[in-house]
Amino acid sequence: MEITTELVRGLISSQFPEWQNLEIKPVEKSGHDNRTYHLGNDMTVRLPSHKRYASAVEKETTWLPVFKPLLSLPIPAPVAQGKPTEDFPLPWSVNRWIEGDTVTYANIRNLNEFAEDLAGFLKELQAIDATNGVPAGVQNFHRGGNLAVYDQDTRSVIEKLDGSYDRILLTEIWELALATRYEAAPLWLHGDVAVGNLLAHNGRLSGVIDFGTMGVGDPSSDLVMAWNFFDDESRSVFLESMKADQSAIDRARGWALWKALITYAWNEQGSEASNWGKHVIEVIVRDYTTAAEL
């Protein structure tokens, strides 16, 4: 869906005229599922980029105020919910701006410390009462649900990979991820723990954003940063801090592998996205084979 500054200005002017004179400009890194704009100095406007992401607006408006006092790091604070219009036929939201920069290797002072900080946040999230939470499913792309829903996509990509990958080994890693089931009580999960949704300030994790794929279920999908970002040492720190058992690690590795495979194969070869997927596949294979040799 085409979203422009002019569209956002029109939505604000018609539905929240008290803010119509505030400056509106796109944030530097807006993301895929949503487009985000600065609204003055203290707020952001967040608009789903497709109808498949629209349910996140109501979910965040409902649950983020519940989460906020129970978490030690800043998360988005909903200010208002916009209504669909003829020009933009989806719900949208206004939130408080959170200080911080998108996490990079350059703005984190110590990966082990960052691993512990992220694990601490996720454990706080998991400790929140999930009794009436939103079950994993189509609304959050099955994060927290059964990884087997992506079995066909994953096997299809593995089958089509060129000779630079050991397809038998990738299939082994994938089938190991499918071999166990989460049998404990459902827990809250963020659903998209990735550098684009983590903020850093003064070298530390300073905030977590974009809870659009939150849900309750198996939290193993929130562990993918182990392979997507951390090095060997900080990966161990992160997984040990999360007290992840081997079956959870196997499922988490499966979530990371699925995303890396489709990102590598479904984007133009040589693109930033495809190169990212290729790198993560290589990290997963190296980590898995090293562990198998011990």
CSV table of C-alpha atoms in Angstrom, one decimal:
chain,number,residue,atom,x,y,z
A,1,MET,CA,0.0,0.0,0.0
A,2,GLU,CA,1.4,3.4,-1.0
A,3,ILE,CA,1.9,5.5,2.1
A,4,THR,CA,3.3,9.1,1.8
A,5,THR,CA,3.9,12.0,4.1
A,6,GLU,CA,0.9,13.8,2.4
A,7,LEU,CA,-1.4,10.9,3.2
A,8,VAL,CA,-0.3,10.9,6.9
A,9,ARG,CA,-0.7,14.7,7.1
A,10,GLY,CA,-4.3,14.3,5.8
A,11,LEU,CA,-5.1,11.6,8.3
A,12,ILE,CA,-3.8,13.6,11.2
A,13,SER,CA,-5.5,16.8,10.0
A,14,SER,CA,-8.9,15.2,9.6
A,15,GLN,CA,-8.9,12.9,12.7
A,16,PHE,CA,-6.5,14.7,15.2
A,17,PRO,CA,-6.6,18.4,14.2
A,18,GLU,CA,-4.9,19.4,17.5
A,19,TRP,CA,-1.7,17.9,16.0
A,20,GLN,CA,-2.1,19.2,12.4
A,21,ASN,CA,0.7,21.8,12.8
A,22,LEU,CA,3.3,19.4,14.0
A,23,GLU,CA,6.1,18.4,11.7
A,24,ILE,CA,5.6,15.0,9.9
A,25,LYS,CA,8.5,13.1,8.4
A,26,PRO,CA,9.3,9.5,7.8
A,27,VAL,CA,11.6,7.7,10.3
A,28,GLU,CA,15.0,6.7,8.9
A,29,LYS,CA,14.3,2.9,9.2
A,30,SER,CA,10.6,2.4,8.8
A,31,GLY,CA,10.4,-1.4,8.5
A,32,HIS,CA,8.4,-3.8,6.3
A,33,ASP,CA,5.1,-4.5,8.0
A,34,ASN,CA,4.4,-0.9,8.9
A,35,ARG,CA,5.4,2.6,7.8
A,36,THR,CA,6.3,4.9,10.6
A,37,TYR,CA,6.5,8.7,10.7
A,38,HIS,CA,7.7,11.2,13.2
A,39,LEU,CA,4.8,13.4,14.5
A,40,GLY,CA,6.5,16.4,16.2
A,41,ASN,CA,9.2,15.5,18.6
A,42,ASP,CA,7.4,13.2,20.9
A,43,MET,CA,5.1,10.9,18.8
A,44,THR,CA,5.1,8.6,15.9
A,45,VAL,CA,2.4,7.6,13.4
A,46,ARG,CA,2.4,3.9,12.5
A,47,LEU,CA,0.5,2.6,9.5
A,48,PRO,CA,0.2,-1.0,8.4
A,49,SER,CA,1.7,-1.5,4.9
A,50,HIS,CA,-0.9,-4.2,4.0
A,51,LYS,CA,-4.2,-5.5,5.3
A,52,ARG,CA,-2.5,-8.6,6.6
A,53,TYR,CA,-0.7,-6.5,9.2
A,54,ALA,CA,-3.8,-4.4,10.2
A,55,SER,CA,-4.9,-6.6,13.2
A,56,ALA,CA,-1.7,-5.6,15.0
A,57,VAL,CA,-3.1,-2.1,15.6
A,58,GLU,CA,-5.9,-3.2,17.9
A,59,LYS,CA,-3.6,-5.8,19.5
A,60,GLU,CA,-0.9,-3.3,20.4
A,61,THR,CA,-3.5,-0.7,21.6
A,62,THR,CA,-5.0,-3.3,23.9
A,63,TRP,CA,-1.9,-5.0,25.3
A,64,LEU,CA,1.0,-2.6,25.3
A,65,PRO,CA,-0.5,-0.5,28.2
A,66,VAL,CA,-0.8,-3.8,30.1
A,67,PHE,CA,2.8,-4.7,29.4
A,68,LYS,CA,4.4,-1.3,30.0
A,69,PRO,CA,4.4,-1.2,33.8
A,70,LEU,CA,5.7,-4.8,34.0
A,71,LEU,CA,8.8,-4.3,31.8
A,72,SER,CA,12.0,-2.5,32.7
A,73,LEU,CA,12.7,-1.3,29.2
A,74,PRO,CA,10.7,1.3,27.2
A,75,ILE,CA,8.1,-0.1,24.8
A,76,PRO,CA,5.7,1.8,22.5
A,77,ALA,CA,3.0,3.7,24.4
A,78,PRO,CA,-0.2,4.1,22.3
A,79,VAL,CA,-1.6,7.6,22.3
A,80,ALA,CA,-4.5,7.3,19.9
A,81,GLN,CA,-5.9,5.0,17.3
A,82,GLY,CA,-6.8,6.3,13.9
A,83,LYS,CA,-9.8,5.1,11.9
A,84,PRO,CA,-9.9,3.8,8.3
A,85,THR,CA,-10.7,6.2,5.6
A,86,GLU,CA,-11.3,6.1,1.8
A,87,ASP,CA,-7.7,7.1,1.3
A,88,PHE,CA,-6.3,4.7,3.8
A,89,PRO,CA,-8.8,1.8,4.5
A,90,LEU,CA,-7.0,0.3,7.5
A,91,PRO,CA,-6.7,1.2,11.2
A,92,TRP,CA,-3.5,3.0,12.3
A,93,SER,CA,-2.0,4.4,15.5
A,94,VAL,CA,-0.2,7.2,17.2
A,95,ASN,CA,2.5,6.3,19.8
A,96,ARG,CA,5.0,7.9,22.0
A,97,TRP,CA,8.5,8.3,20.5
A,98,ILE,CA,11.2,6.1,22.2
A,99,GLU,CA,14.7,7.5,22.2
A,100,GLY,CA,17.4,5.2,20.8
A,101,ASP,CA,19.0,4.0,17.6
A,102,THR,CA,18.4,0.8,15.8
A,103,VAL,CA,20.8,-1.8,17.2
A,104,THR,CA,24.0,-2.4,15.2
A,105,TYR,CA,27.3,-4.0,16.1
A,106,ALA,CA,28.8,-0.6,16.1
A,107,ASN,CA,26.5,0.9,18.8
A,108,ILE,CA,26.5,-2.1,21.2
A,109,ARG,CA,29.5,-1.9,23.6
A,110,ASN,CA,29.6,-5.5,24.6
A,111,LEU,CA,27.7,-8.4,22.9
A,112,ASN,CA,27.7,-10.6,26.0
A,113,GLU,CA,26.2,-7.7,28.0
A,114,PHE,CA,23.6,-7.1,25.2
A,115,ALA,CA,22.7,-10.8,25.2
A,116,GLU,CA,22.0,-10.7,28.9
A,117,ASP,CA,20.0,-7.5,28.6
A,118,LEU,CA,17.8,-9.0,25.8
A,119,ALA,CA,17.3,-12.2,27.7
A,120,GLY,CA,16.3,-10.2,30.8
A,121,PHE,CA,13.7,-8.4,28.8
A,122,LEU,CA,12.3,-11.5,27.2
A,123,LYS,CA,12.0,-13.3,30.6
A,124,GLU,CA,10.1,-10.3,31.9
A,125,LEU,CA,7.7,-10.5,29.0
A,126,GLN,CA,7.3,-14.3,29.5
A,127,ALA,CA,6.4,-13.7,33.1
A,128,ILE,CA,3.3,-11.6,32.3
A,129,ASP,CA,0.0,-13.4,32.8
A,130,ALA,CA,-0.8,-14.9,29.4
A,131,THR,CA,-4.2,-16.3,30.4
A,132,ASN,CA,-6.3,-14.0,28.1
A,133,GLY,CA,-3.5,-13.5,25.5
A,134,VAL,CA,-3.9,-13.7,21.8
A,135,PRO,CA,-3.2,-17.3,20.6
A,136,ALA,CA,-0.6,-17.9,17.9
A,137,GLY,CA,-2.0,-18.2,14.5
A,138,VAL,CA,-2.5,-16.4,11.2
A,139,GLN,CA,-2.8,-13.1,12.9
A,140,ASN,CA,0.9,-13.2,13.9
A,141,PHE,CA,2.2,-15.5,11.2
A,142,HIS,CA,2.2,-18.5,13.6
A,143,ARG,CA,4.9,-17.2,15.8
A,144,GLY,CA,4.6,-19.3,19.0
A,145,GLY,CA,2.7,-21.9,17.1
A,146,ASN,CA,3.7,-25.1,15.3
A,147,LEU,CA,6.7,-24.6,13.1
A,148,ALA,CA,5.4,-27.3,10.8
A,149,VAL,CA,3.1,-24.8,9.2
A,150,TYR,CA,6.2,-23.7,7.2
A,151,ASP,CA,7.4,-27.2,6.3
A,152,GLN,CA,6.5,-27.0,2.6
A,153,ASP,CA,8.1,-23.6,2.1
A,154,THR,CA,11.3,-24.7,3.9
A,155,ARG,CA,11.7,-28.0,2.1
A,156,SER,CA,10.9,-26.4,-1.2
A,157,VAL,CA,13.7,-23.9,-0.8
A,158,ILE,CA,16.2,-26.5,0.5
A,159,GLU,CA,15.4,-28.6,-2.6
A,160,LYS,CA,16.1,-25.7,-5.0
A,161,LEU,CA,19.4,-24.6,-3.3
A,162,ASP,CA,22.5,-24.8,-5.5
A,163,GLY,CA,25.5,-27.0,-4.7
A,164,SER,CA,27.0,-24.6,-2.2
A,165,TYR,CA,24.8,-26.0,0.5
A,166,ASP,CA,24.5,-29.5,2.0
A,167,ARG,CA,20.8,-30.1,1.4
A,168,ILE,CA,20.9,-33.3,3.5
A,169,LEU,CA,22.4,-31.4,6.4
A,170,LEU,CA,19.9,-28.5,6.2
A,171,THR,CA,17.0,-31.1,6.0
A,172,GLU,CA,18.5,-32.8,9.2
A,173,ILE,CA,18.5,-29.4,11.0
A,174,TRP,CA,14.9,-28.7,9.9
A,175,GLU,CA,13.6,-32.1,10.8
A,176,LEU,CA,15.2,-31.9,14.2
A,177,ALA,CA,13.3,-28.6,14.8
A,178,LEU,CA,10.1,-30.4,13.9
A,179,ALA,CA,10.7,-33.4,16.2
A,180,THR,CA,9.7,-31.8,19.4
A,181,ARG,CA,6.6,-30.0,20.6
A,182,TYR,CA,6.2,-27.3,23.2
A,183,GLU,CA,4.2,-28.8,26.1
A,184,ALA,CA,4.3,-26.2,28.8
A,185,ALA,CA,1.8,-23.4,29.5
A,186,PRO,CA,1.6,-20.7,26.7
A,187,LEU,CA,3.8,-17.7,27.3
A,188,TRP,CA,3.9,-14.2,25.9
A,189,LEU,CA,6.3,-13.7,23.0
A,190,HIS,CA,7.2,-10.7,21.0
A,191,GLY,CA,7.2,-12.5,17.7
A,192,ASP,CA,9.8,-10.5,15.8
A,193,VAL,CA,12.9,-10.1,17.9
A,194,ALA,CA,15.3,-8.7,15.3
A,195,VAL,CA,17.7,-5.8,15.2
A,196,GLY,CA,15.2,-3.6,13.4
A,197,ASN,CA,12.9,-3.8,16.5
A,198,LEU,CA,15.6,-3.3,19.1
A,199,LEU,CA,17.0,0.1,20.2
A,200,ALA,CA,20.4,1.0,21.7
A,201,HIS,CA,21.5,4.0,23.7
A,202,ASN,CA,24.9,4.5,25.4
A,203,GLY,CA,25.9,1.0,24.2
A,204,ARG,CA,23.1,-0.9,25.9
A,205,LEU,CA,19.7,-2.2,24.9
A,206,SER,CA,17.4,0.7,25.5
A,207,GLY,CA,14.0,-0.2,24.1
A,208,VAL,CA,11.9,-2.8,22.2
A,209,ILE,CA,9.4,-1.8,19.5
A,210,ASP,CA,7.0,-3.3,17.0
A,211,PHE,CA,4.9,-5.8,18.9
A,212,GLY,CA,2.6,-6.5,15.9
A,213,THR,CA,3.4,-10.2,15.8
A,214,MET,CA,3.0,-10.7,19.6
A,215,GLY,CA,1.0,-13.7,20.8
A,216,VAL,CA,1.0,-16.4,23.4
A,217,GLY,CA,2.4,-19.9,22.8
A,218,ASP,CA,5.8,-21.5,22.4
A,219,PRO,CA,8.4,-18.7,23.0
A,220,SER,CA,11.2,-20.4,21.1
A,221,SER,CA,10.7,-18.2,18.0
A,222,ASP,CA,11.9,-15.3,20.1
A,223,LEU,CA,15.4,-16.9,20.4
A,224,VAL,CA,16.3,-16.4,16.7
A,225,MET,CA,18.8,-13.6,17.6
A,226,ALA,CA,21.1,-16.4,18.7
A,227,TRP,CA,22.0,-17.0,15.1
A,228,ASN,CA,20.8,-13.8,13.5
A,229,PHE,CA,23.0,-11.5,15.5
A,230,PHE,CA,25.2,-13.0,18.2
A,231,ASP,CA,28.6,-14.5,17.8
A,232,ASP,CA,29.5,-17.9,19.3
A,233,GLU,CA,30.2,-16.7,22.8
A,234,SER,CA,27.3,-14.3,23.1
A,235,ARG,CA,25.0,-16.9,21.6
A,236,SER,CA,25.9,-19.2,24.5
A,237,VAL,CA,25.4,-16.4,26.9
A,238,PHE,CA,22.0,-15.6,25.5
A,239,LEU,CA,20.6,-19.1,25.4
A,240,GLU,CA,22.0,-19.9,28.8
A,241,SER,CA,20.4,-16.7,30.2
A,242,MET,CA,17.1,-17.8,28.7
A,243,LYS,CA,17.5,-21.2,30.3
A,244,ALA,CA,16.6,-22.7,27.0
A,245,ASP,CA,16.7,-26.5,26.9
A,246,GLN,CA,17.9,-28.5,23.9
A,247,SER,CA,14.4,-29.0,22.4
A,248,ALA,CA,13.7,-25.2,22.6
A,249,ILE,CA,17.1,-24.5,21.0
A,250,ASP,CA,16.3,-27.0,18.2
A,251,ARG,CA,12.9,-25.3,17.5
A,252,ALA,CA,14.4,-21.9,17.7
A,253,ARG,CA,17.1,-22.9,15.2
A,254,GLY,CA,14.3,-24.1,13.0
A,255,TRP,CA,12.6,-20.7,13.1
A,256,ALA,CA,15.9,-19.0,12.3
A,257,LEU,CA,16.6,-21.4,9.4
A,258,TRP,CA,13.1,-21.0,7.9
A,259,LYS,CA,13.4,-17.3,7.8
A,260,ALA,CA,16.9,-17.3,6.5
A,261,LEU,CA,16.1,-19.7,3.7
A,262,ILE,CA,13.1,-17.9,2.4
A,263,THR,CA,14.8,-14.5,2.7
A,264,TYR,CA,17.8,-15.8,0.8
A,265,ALA,CA,15.7,-17.5,-1.9
A,266,TRP,CA,12.8,-15.2,-2.3
A,267,ASN,CA,14.8,-12.0,-2.8
A,268,GLU,CA,17.0,-11.0,-5.7
A,269,GLN,CA,20.4,-12.7,-5.4
A,270,GLY,CA,23.0,-10.2,-4.2
A,271,SER,CA,20.5,-7.9,-2.6
A,272,GLU,CA,20.9,-6.9,1.1
A,273,ALA,CA,18.1,-9.2,2.1
A,274,SER,CA,19.3,-12.2,0.2
A,275,ASN,CA,22.9,-11.7,1.5
A,276,TRP,CA,21.5,-11.6,5.1
A,277,GLY,CA,19.7,-14.9,4.6
A,278,LYS,CA,22.8,-16.5,3.1
A,279,HIS,CA,24.9,-15.3,6.1
A,280,VAL,CA,22.4,-16.6,8.7
A,281,ILE,CA,22.2,-20.0,6.9
A,282,GLU,CA,26.0,-20.3,7.1
A,283,VAL,CA,26.0,-19.3,10.8
A,284,ILE,CA,23.3,-22.0,11.6
A,285,VAL,CA,25.2,-24.7,9.7
A,286,ARG,CA,28.6,-23.8,11.3
A,287,ASP,CA,27.0,-23.7,14.8
A,288,TYR,CA,25.2,-27.0,14.3
A,289,THR,CA,28.1,-28.9,12.9
A,290,THR,CA,30.5,-27.6,15.6
A,291,ALA,CA,28.1,-28.7,18.3
A,292,ALA,CA,27.7,-32.1,16.7
A,293,GLU,CA,31.5,-32.6,16.7
A,294,LEU,CA,31.8,-32.0,20.5
